[in-house]
Amino acid sequence: MTGEIFLQNLANGISLGSLYALIAIGYTMVYGILRLINFAHADLLMVAAYVAFYGILVFTLPWWLSFLIAIVVTAILGVSIEKVAYRPLRDAPRISVLISAIGVSFLLENLGIVAIGARPKSFPRPEDIVWNINIGDISFLSLTIIIPLITVILLVAVTYMVNKTKIGTAMRAVSRDFETASLMAVDVNKVVSATFVVGSSLAAVGGIMWSLQYPQIDPLMGVFPGLKCFIAAVMGGIGSIPGAMLGGFILGMGEVFLVAFMPELSGYRDAFAFVILIFILLFKPTGILGENVVEKV
Amino acid sequence: MLKIEDLHVYYGGIHALKGITLEVPENKIVTLVGANGAGKSTTLRAISGLVPVARGKITFRGEEITRTKTAEIVKKGITLVPEGRRIFANLTVLENLNMGAYARTDKEEIKRDIQRIYEMFPRLKEREWQAAGTLSGGEQQMLAVGRALMSRPALLMMDEPSLGLAPLLVKEVFRIIKDIYSKGMTILLIEQNATAALQVADYGYVLETGNIVLQGPGKELAANDEVKRAYLGKA
Ligand SMILES: Nc1ncnc2c1ncn2[C@@H]1O[C@H](COP(=O)(O)OP(=O)(O)OP(=O)(O)O)[C@@H](O)[C@H]1O
Ligand SMILES: [Mg+2]
């Protein structure tokens, strides 16, 4: 493998890893606060992609405005899903909420198929943000730089928000103990909604960037990335935000390099995620950065 | 200050409180004593809005709060130190204290209050940046009390603050309760250690399977033969 090809793969790995990391955070935040695997999270990618698609191509809005609208719509949808499908079940057995999440996911996917049709559409690539960069012999898309850049900015912002702000501290407190948080005058429902706003917005950004990178969108487009990002979150230690980031990058890099080093295994690309997951969980069942919670009673 | 009239609480089919009537006057320490399962914690949880009230009325400073949401009740000035400490183990000591002041916006005063809590519990200051889950049981109890004080409650309710603490620390807890009280707070206290609780309390209520069976000034109750036999372990 020549240096150039290595760099090329490295760049691809970072950019795929970034997308995984962004989406994985939504899983981990929701899990952290509600102990729920939010299956509908994957479908938010698709919703964001379609809103952006219609914004640009049907309503002929500027790309940045379409993206902004897509993020807002997705955030509102994410919060509404929690209000309608999860909140009424908060005191129910966890399995009921999980089933509700699966139901919402199927609902979104099938609504998409009925309303938009199952045929893939090609996602527009605005020239302002997608162009070819040529340096010597290597040529790559501007996205290879833009995606990791935006991701890093968002990851830093989320980390700061969760660890340093009042609402972030409340999120961590609520994730620990709903009842006691309410004894601190915290409006628990507001904090849960805020968590969904953050997670869903990141999913929207991830979905839009995903569609720019792989410009074919269809109502089931969220399923596989969603599954991978869920794996990334578990790998990193579900509930841990740095863990989700790390898991996302490991998975993205791993996949790209697996295909690069062993092209004959490229058919197993998707299975690869599960293989690393199993290995990591064998050695550290709580995931790489998952806490082994020590509690004093 | 706080008035409870004919309070009934059910857990499913269990009738946990069967019509409790009690009163907590301003600037007094009132205590609830009773055997395990008598309904002491349930009473405090009902006041805080953590369990639904089936029947009866709770008023605080003349305002009915029977079905008010927990967060709103805290904002009105009633704070509960829950049974079993319930500190946020994943937050630092300082963050726990700040959570106690969640509804407040007077940043400078919050900082000053934190310093006051540190003066009261120097151990907490030393561990300011430590995750609260790594504190010892006694330190966690101090943190739970400190955190509750951060909301500047008018009425502080404490559910067994000395549970599981070494005798020396229990003394310390009672010293702190008196200290807080002397600063002009009203306190509703539950204690396993009924003798000590009745000693510090102005007034006491004895609870038995969801009913109040006896009441009176703390020292009188402590001297009552029936109470002694049933709850103080003395013949
Ligand atoms: N969540 C619950 N579900 C069902 N029953 C409950 C629940 N919480 C309390 N109870 C029941 O209500 C009754 C009163 O309980 P409570 O916790 O108020 O007692 P307590 O006086 O605080 O006892 P202790 O001294 O052991 O803390 C008990 O019979 C208990 O079993
Ligand atoms: Mg109790």
PDB file of N, CA and C in Angstrom, chain A residues 163-164 166-167 169-170 172-177 179-187 189 191 291 294-297, chain B residues 45 48 50 69-71 74-75 80 82 85-86 88-91 95 99-100 102-104 133-136 140 147:
ATOM      1  N   ASN A 163     -20.964  18.645  30.144  1.00  0.00           N
ATOM      2  CA  ASN A 163     -20.126  18.677  31.339  1.00  0.00           C
ATOM      3  C   ASN A 163     -20.063  20.018  32.043  1.00  0.00           C
ATOM      4  N   LYS A 164     -20.337  21.097  31.321  1.00  0.00           N
ATOM      5  CA  LYS A 164     -20.077  22.400  31.929  1.00  0.00           C
ATOM      6  C   LYS A 164     -21.311  23.276  32.113  1.00  0.00           C
ATOM      7  N   LYS A 166     -25.462  24.197  32.964  1.00  0.00           N
ATOM      8  CA  LYS A 166     -26.473  23.831  33.954  1.00  0.00           C
ATOM      9  C   LYS A 166     -27.395  22.726  33.416  1.00  0.00           C
ATOM     10  N   ILE A 167     -27.825  22.894  32.164  1.00  0.00           N
ATOM     11  CA  ILE A 167     -28.734  21.880  31.606  1.00  0.00           C
ATOM     12  C   ILE A 167     -27.998  20.546  31.457  1.00  0.00           C
ATOM     13  N   THR A 169     -25.516  19.442  33.375  1.00  0.00           N
ATOM     14  CA  THR A 169     -25.416  18.845  34.703  1.00  0.00           C
ATOM     15  C   THR A 169     -26.750  18.213  35.082  1.00  0.00           C
ATOM     16  N   ALA A 170     -27.837  18.914  34.743  1.00  0.00           N
ATOM     17  CA  ALA A 170     -29.161  18.357  35.040  1.00  0.00           C
ATOM     18  C   ALA A 170     -29.384  17.067  34.260  1.00  0.00           C
ATOM     19  N   ARG A 172     -27.126  14.895  33.414  1.00  0.00           N
ATOM     20  CA  ARG A 172     -26.397  13.819  34.092  1.00  0.00           C
ATOM     21  C   ARG A 172     -27.090  13.422  35.392  1.00  0.00           C
ATOM     22  N   ALA A 173     -27.641  14.408  36.095  1.00  0.00           N
ATOM     23  CA  ALA A 173     -28.345  14.108  37.345  1.00  0.00           C
ATOM     24  C   ALA A 173     -29.605  13.294  37.054  1.00  0.00           C
ATOM     25  N   VAL A 174     -30.359  13.711  36.057  1.00  0.00           N
ATOM     26  CA  VAL A 174     -31.594  12.987  35.719  1.00  0.00           C
ATOM     27  C   VAL A 174     -31.260  11.571  35.271  1.00  0.00           C
ATOM     28  N   SER A 175     -30.155  11.419  34.515  1.00  0.00           N
ATOM     29  CA  SER A 175     -29.812  10.089  34.028  1.00  0.00           C
ATOM     30  C   SER A 175     -29.515   9.164  35.197  1.00  0.00           C
ATOM     31  N   ARG A 176     -29.143   9.759  36.324  1.00  0.00           N
ATOM     32  CA  ARG A 176     -28.816   8.971  37.489  1.00  0.00           C
ATOM     33  C   ARG A 176     -30.067   8.633  38.309  1.00  0.00           C
ATOM     34  N   ASP A 177     -30.933   9.641  38.477  1.00  0.00           N
ATOM     35  CA  ASP A 177     -32.018   9.478  39.441  1.00  0.00           C
ATOM     36  C   ASP A 177     -33.110  10.530  39.171  1.00  0.00           C
ATOM     37  N   GLU A 179     -36.152  10.816  40.346  1.00  0.00           N
ATOM     38  CA  GLU A 179     -36.922  11.299  41.477  1.00  0.00           C
ATOM     39  C   GLU A 179     -36.137  12.349  42.265  1.00  0.00           C
ATOM     40  N   THR A 180     -34.869  12.034  42.523  1.00  0.00           N
ATOM     41  CA  THR A 180     -34.073  12.980  43.297  1.00  0.00           C
ATOM     42  C   THR A 180     -33.827  14.254  42.500  1.00  0.00           C
ATOM     43  N   ALA A 181     -33.684  14.123  41.187  1.00  0.00           N
ATOM     44  CA  ALA A 181     -33.527  15.332  40.374  1.00  0.00           C
ATOM     45  C   ALA A 181     -34.767  16.214  40.542  1.00  0.00           C
ATOM     46  N   SER A 182     -35.942  15.603  40.585  1.00  0.00           N
ATOM     47  CA  SER A 182     -37.148  16.425  40.743  1.00  0.00           C
ATOM     48  C   SER A 182     -37.182  17.077  42.124  1.00  0.00           C
ATOM     49  N   LEU A 183     -36.531  16.431  43.105  1.00  0.00           N
ATOM     50  CA  LEU A 183     -36.437  17.043  44.435  1.00  0.00           C
ATOM     51  C   LEU A 183     -35.480  18.233  44.443  1.00  0.00           C
ATOM     52  N   MET A 184     -34.735  18.423  43.357  1.00  0.00           N
ATOM     53  CA  MET A 184     -33.860  19.591  43.227  1.00  0.00           C
ATOM     54  C   MET A 184     -34.570  20.661  42.395  1.00  0.00           C
ATOM     55  N   ALA A 185     -35.876  20.527  42.230  1.00  0.00           N
ATOM     56  CA  ALA A 185     -36.672  21.468  41.445  1.00  0.00           C
ATOM     57  C   ALA A 185     -36.382  21.369  39.947  1.00  0.00           C
ATOM     58  N   VAL A 186     -35.826  20.234  39.518  1.00  0.00           N
ATOM     59  CA  VAL A 186     -35.589  20.043  38.082  1.00  0.00           C
ATOM     60  C   VAL A 186     -36.876  19.549  37.431  1.00  0.00           C
ATOM     61  N   ASP A 187     -37.272  20.181  36.337  1.00  0.00           N
ATOM     62  CA  ASP A 187     -38.406  19.681  35.572  1.00  0.00           C
ATOM     63  C   ASP A 187     -37.879  18.558  34.675  1.00  0.00           C
ATOM     64  N   ASN A 189     -39.148  16.338  32.749  1.00  0.00           N
ATOM     65  CA  ASN A 189     -39.620  16.222  31.361  1.00  0.00           C
ATOM     66  C   ASN A 189     -38.898  17.179  30.432  1.00  0.00           C
ATOM     67  N   VAL A 191     -35.874  18.251  30.803  1.00  0.00           N
ATOM     68  CA  VAL A 191     -34.503  17.773  30.615  1.00  0.00           C
ATOM     69  C   VAL A 191     -34.486  16.610  29.619  1.00  0.00           C
ATOM     70  N   GLU A 291     -18.828   2.581  32.389  1.00  0.00           N
ATOM     71  CA  GLU A 291     -18.441   2.593  33.787  1.00  0.00           C
ATOM     72  C   GLU A 291     -18.774   1.256  34.429  1.00  0.00           C
ATOM     73  N   VAL A 294     -19.699   1.700  40.654  1.00  0.00           N
ATOM     74  CA  VAL A 294     -19.507   1.306  42.040  1.00  0.00           C
ATOM     75  C   VAL A 294     -20.457   2.152  42.875  1.00  0.00           C
ATOM     76  N   GLU A 295     -21.294   1.488  43.617  1.00  0.00           N
ATOM     77  CA  GLU A 295     -22.232   2.269  44.410  1.00  0.00           C
ATOM     78  C   GLU A 295     -22.118   1.909  45.878  1.00  0.00           C
ATOM     79  N   LYS A 296     -22.133   2.944  46.685  1.00  0.00           N
ATOM     80  CA  LYS A 296     -22.176   2.700  48.113  1.00  0.00           C
ATOM     81  C   LYS A 296     -23.617   2.839  48.546  1.00  0.00           C
ATOM     82  N   VAL A 297     -24.030   1.948  49.415  1.00  0.00           N
ATOM     83  CA  VAL A 297     -25.421   2.041  49.839  1.00  0.00           C
ATOM     84  C   VAL A 297     -25.479   2.573  51.271  1.00  0.00           C
TER      85      VAL A 297
ATOM     86  N   ARG B  45     -42.897  11.740  51.507  1.00  0.00           N
ATOM     87  CA  ARG B  45     -42.957  11.649  50.042  1.00  0.00           C
ATOM     88  C   ARG B  45     -44.258  12.238  49.507  1.00  0.00           C
ATOM     89  N   SER B  48     -43.912  15.964  49.458  1.00  0.00           N
ATOM     90  CA  SER B  48     -43.069  16.403  48.340  1.00  0.00           C
ATOM     91  C   SER B  48     -43.690  16.117  46.973  1.00  0.00           C
ATOM     92  N   LEU B  50     -44.160  13.144  45.662  1.00  0.00           N
ATOM     93  CA  LEU B  50     -43.554  11.986  44.995  1.00  0.00           C
ATOM     94  C   LEU B  50     -44.499  10.799  44.928  1.00  0.00           C
ATOM     95  N   LYS B  69     -46.808  19.662  41.538  1.00  0.00           N
ATOM     96  CA  LYS B  69     -45.666  18.850  41.099  1.00  0.00           C
ATOM     97  C   LYS B  69     -44.464  19.074  42.019  1.00  0.00           C
ATOM     98  N   THR B  70     -43.676  17.999  42.158  1.00  0.00           N
ATOM     99  CA  THR B  70     -42.522  18.016  43.054  1.00  0.00           C
ATOM    100  C   THR B  70     -41.644  19.253  42.862  1.00  0.00           C
ATOM    101  N   ALA B  71     -41.273  19.527  41.610  1.00  0.00           N
ATOM    102  CA  ALA B  71     -40.361  20.645  41.357  1.00  0.00           C
ATOM    103  C   ALA B  71     -40.966  21.963  41.851  1.00  0.00           C
ATOM    104  N   VAL B  74     -40.758  22.260  45.654  1.00  0.00           N
ATOM    105  CA  VAL B  74     -39.415  22.670  46.078  1.00  0.00           C
ATOM    106  C   VAL B  74     -39.279  24.185  45.925  1.00  0.00           C
ATOM    107  N   LYS B  75     -39.787  24.708  44.814  1.00  0.00           N
ATOM    108  CA  LYS B  75     -39.683  26.152  44.586  1.00  0.00           C
ATOM    109  C   LYS B  75     -40.466  26.939  45.633  1.00  0.00           C
ATOM    110  N   LEU B  80     -36.785  18.013  50.583  1.00  0.00           N
ATOM    111  CA  LEU B  80     -36.680  16.718  51.254  1.00  0.00           C
ATOM    112  C   LEU B  80     -35.276  16.149  51.091  1.00  0.00           C
ATOM    113  N   PRO B  82     -33.941  12.804  50.971  1.00  0.00           N
ATOM    114  CA  PRO B  82     -34.648  11.522  50.887  1.00  0.00           C
ATOM    115  C   PRO B  82     -33.951  10.421  51.672  1.00  0.00           C
ATOM    116  N   ARG B  85     -30.021   8.824  51.233  1.00  0.00           N
ATOM    117  CA  ARG B  85     -29.084   9.846  50.712  1.00  0.00           C
ATOM    118  C   ARG B  85     -29.345  10.257  49.283  1.00  0.00           C
ATOM    119  N   ARG B  86     -29.313   9.274  48.363  1.00  0.00           N
ATOM    120  CA  ARG B  86     -29.616   9.581  46.966  1.00  0.00           C
ATOM    121  C   ARG B  86     -28.807  10.745  46.413  1.00  0.00           C
ATOM    122  N   PHE B  88     -26.091  12.288  43.746  1.00  0.00           N
ATOM    123  CA  PHE B  88     -25.806  11.944  42.358  1.00  0.00           C
ATOM    124  C   PHE B  88     -24.365  11.445  42.292  1.00  0.00           C
ATOM    125  N   ALA B  89     -24.222  10.114  42.261  1.00  0.00           N
ATOM    126  CA  ALA B  89     -22.900   9.514  42.381  1.00  0.00           C
ATOM    127  C   ALA B  89     -21.974   9.899  41.237  1.00  0.00           C
ATOM    128  N   ASN B  90     -22.562  10.174  40.073  1.00  0.00           N
ATOM    129  CA  ASN B  90     -21.746  10.459  38.888  1.00  0.00           C
ATOM    130  C   ASN B  90     -21.371  11.942  38.784  1.00  0.00           C
ATOM    131  N   LEU B  91     -21.883  12.752  39.689  1.00  0.00           N
ATOM    132  CA  LEU B  91     -21.540  14.174  39.684  1.00  0.00           C
ATOM    133  C   LEU B  91     -20.512  14.446  40.778  1.00  0.00           C
ATOM    134  N   GLU B  95     -20.833  19.788  41.986  1.00  0.00           N
ATOM    135  CA  GLU B  95     -21.996  19.732  41.081  1.00  0.00           C
ATOM    136  C   GLU B  95     -23.260  19.321  41.838  1.00  0.00           C
ATOM    137  N   MET B  99     -26.641  21.424  42.021  1.00  0.00           N
ATOM    138  CA  MET B  99     -27.955  20.883  41.677  1.00  0.00           C
ATOM    139  C   MET B  99     -28.990  21.286  42.732  1.00  0.00           C
ATOM    140  N   GLY B 100     -28.551  21.321  43.985  1.00  0.00           N
ATOM    141  CA  GLY B 100     -29.463  21.737  45.049  1.00  0.00           C
ATOM    142  C   GLY B 100     -29.988  23.141  44.831  1.00  0.00           C
ATOM    143  N   TYR B 102     -30.637  24.471  41.946  1.00  0.00           N
ATOM    144  CA  TYR B 102     -31.066  24.494  40.541  1.00  0.00           C
ATOM    145  C   TYR B 102     -32.080  25.586  40.223  1.00  0.00           C
ATOM    146  N   ALA B 103     -33.025  25.807  41.136  1.00  0.00           N
ATOM    147  CA  ALA B 103     -34.085  26.775  40.830  1.00  0.00           C
ATOM    148  C   ALA B 103     -33.646  28.219  41.094  1.00  0.00           C
ATOM    149  N   ARG B 104     -32.478  28.359  41.722  1.00  0.00           N
ATOM    150  CA  ARG B 104     -32.055  29.719  42.075  1.00  0.00           C
ATOM    151  C   ARG B 104     -31.277  30.378  40.944  1.00  0.00           C
ATOM    152  N   GLY B 133     -19.943   9.610  44.280  1.00  0.00           N
ATOM    153  CA  GLY B 133     -20.061   8.176  44.540  1.00  0.00           C
ATOM    154  C   GLY B 133     -18.871   7.601  45.277  1.00  0.00           C
ATOM    155  N   THR B 134     -17.760   8.332  45.281  1.00  0.00           N
ATOM    156  CA  THR B 134     -16.571   7.821  45.961  1.00  0.00           C
ATOM    157  C   THR B 134     -16.517   8.260  47.428  1.00  0.00           C
ATOM    158  N   LEU B 135     -17.478   9.046  47.872  1.00  0.00           N
ATOM    159  CA  LEU B 135     -17.485   9.485  49.274  1.00  0.00           C
ATOM    160  C   LEU B 135     -17.891   8.343  50.195  1.00  0.00           C
ATOM    161  N   SER B 136     -17.488   8.443  51.446  1.00  0.00           N
ATOM    162  CA  SER B 136     -17.930   7.454  52.429  1.00  0.00           C
ATOM    163  C   SER B 136     -19.393   7.714  52.756  1.00  0.00           C
ATOM    164  N   GLN B 140     -21.418  11.168  52.305  1.00  0.00           N
ATOM    165  CA  GLN B 140     -22.559  11.265  51.395  1.00  0.00           C
ATOM    166  C   GLN B 140     -23.771  11.865  52.110  1.00  0.00           C
ATOM    167  N   ARG B 147     -26.721  19.616  50.123  1.00  0.00           N
ATOM    168  CA  ARG B 147     -27.395  19.827  48.853  1.00  0.00           C
ATOM    169  C   ARG B 147     -28.819  20.344  49.075  1.00  0.00           C
TER     170      ARG B 147
END
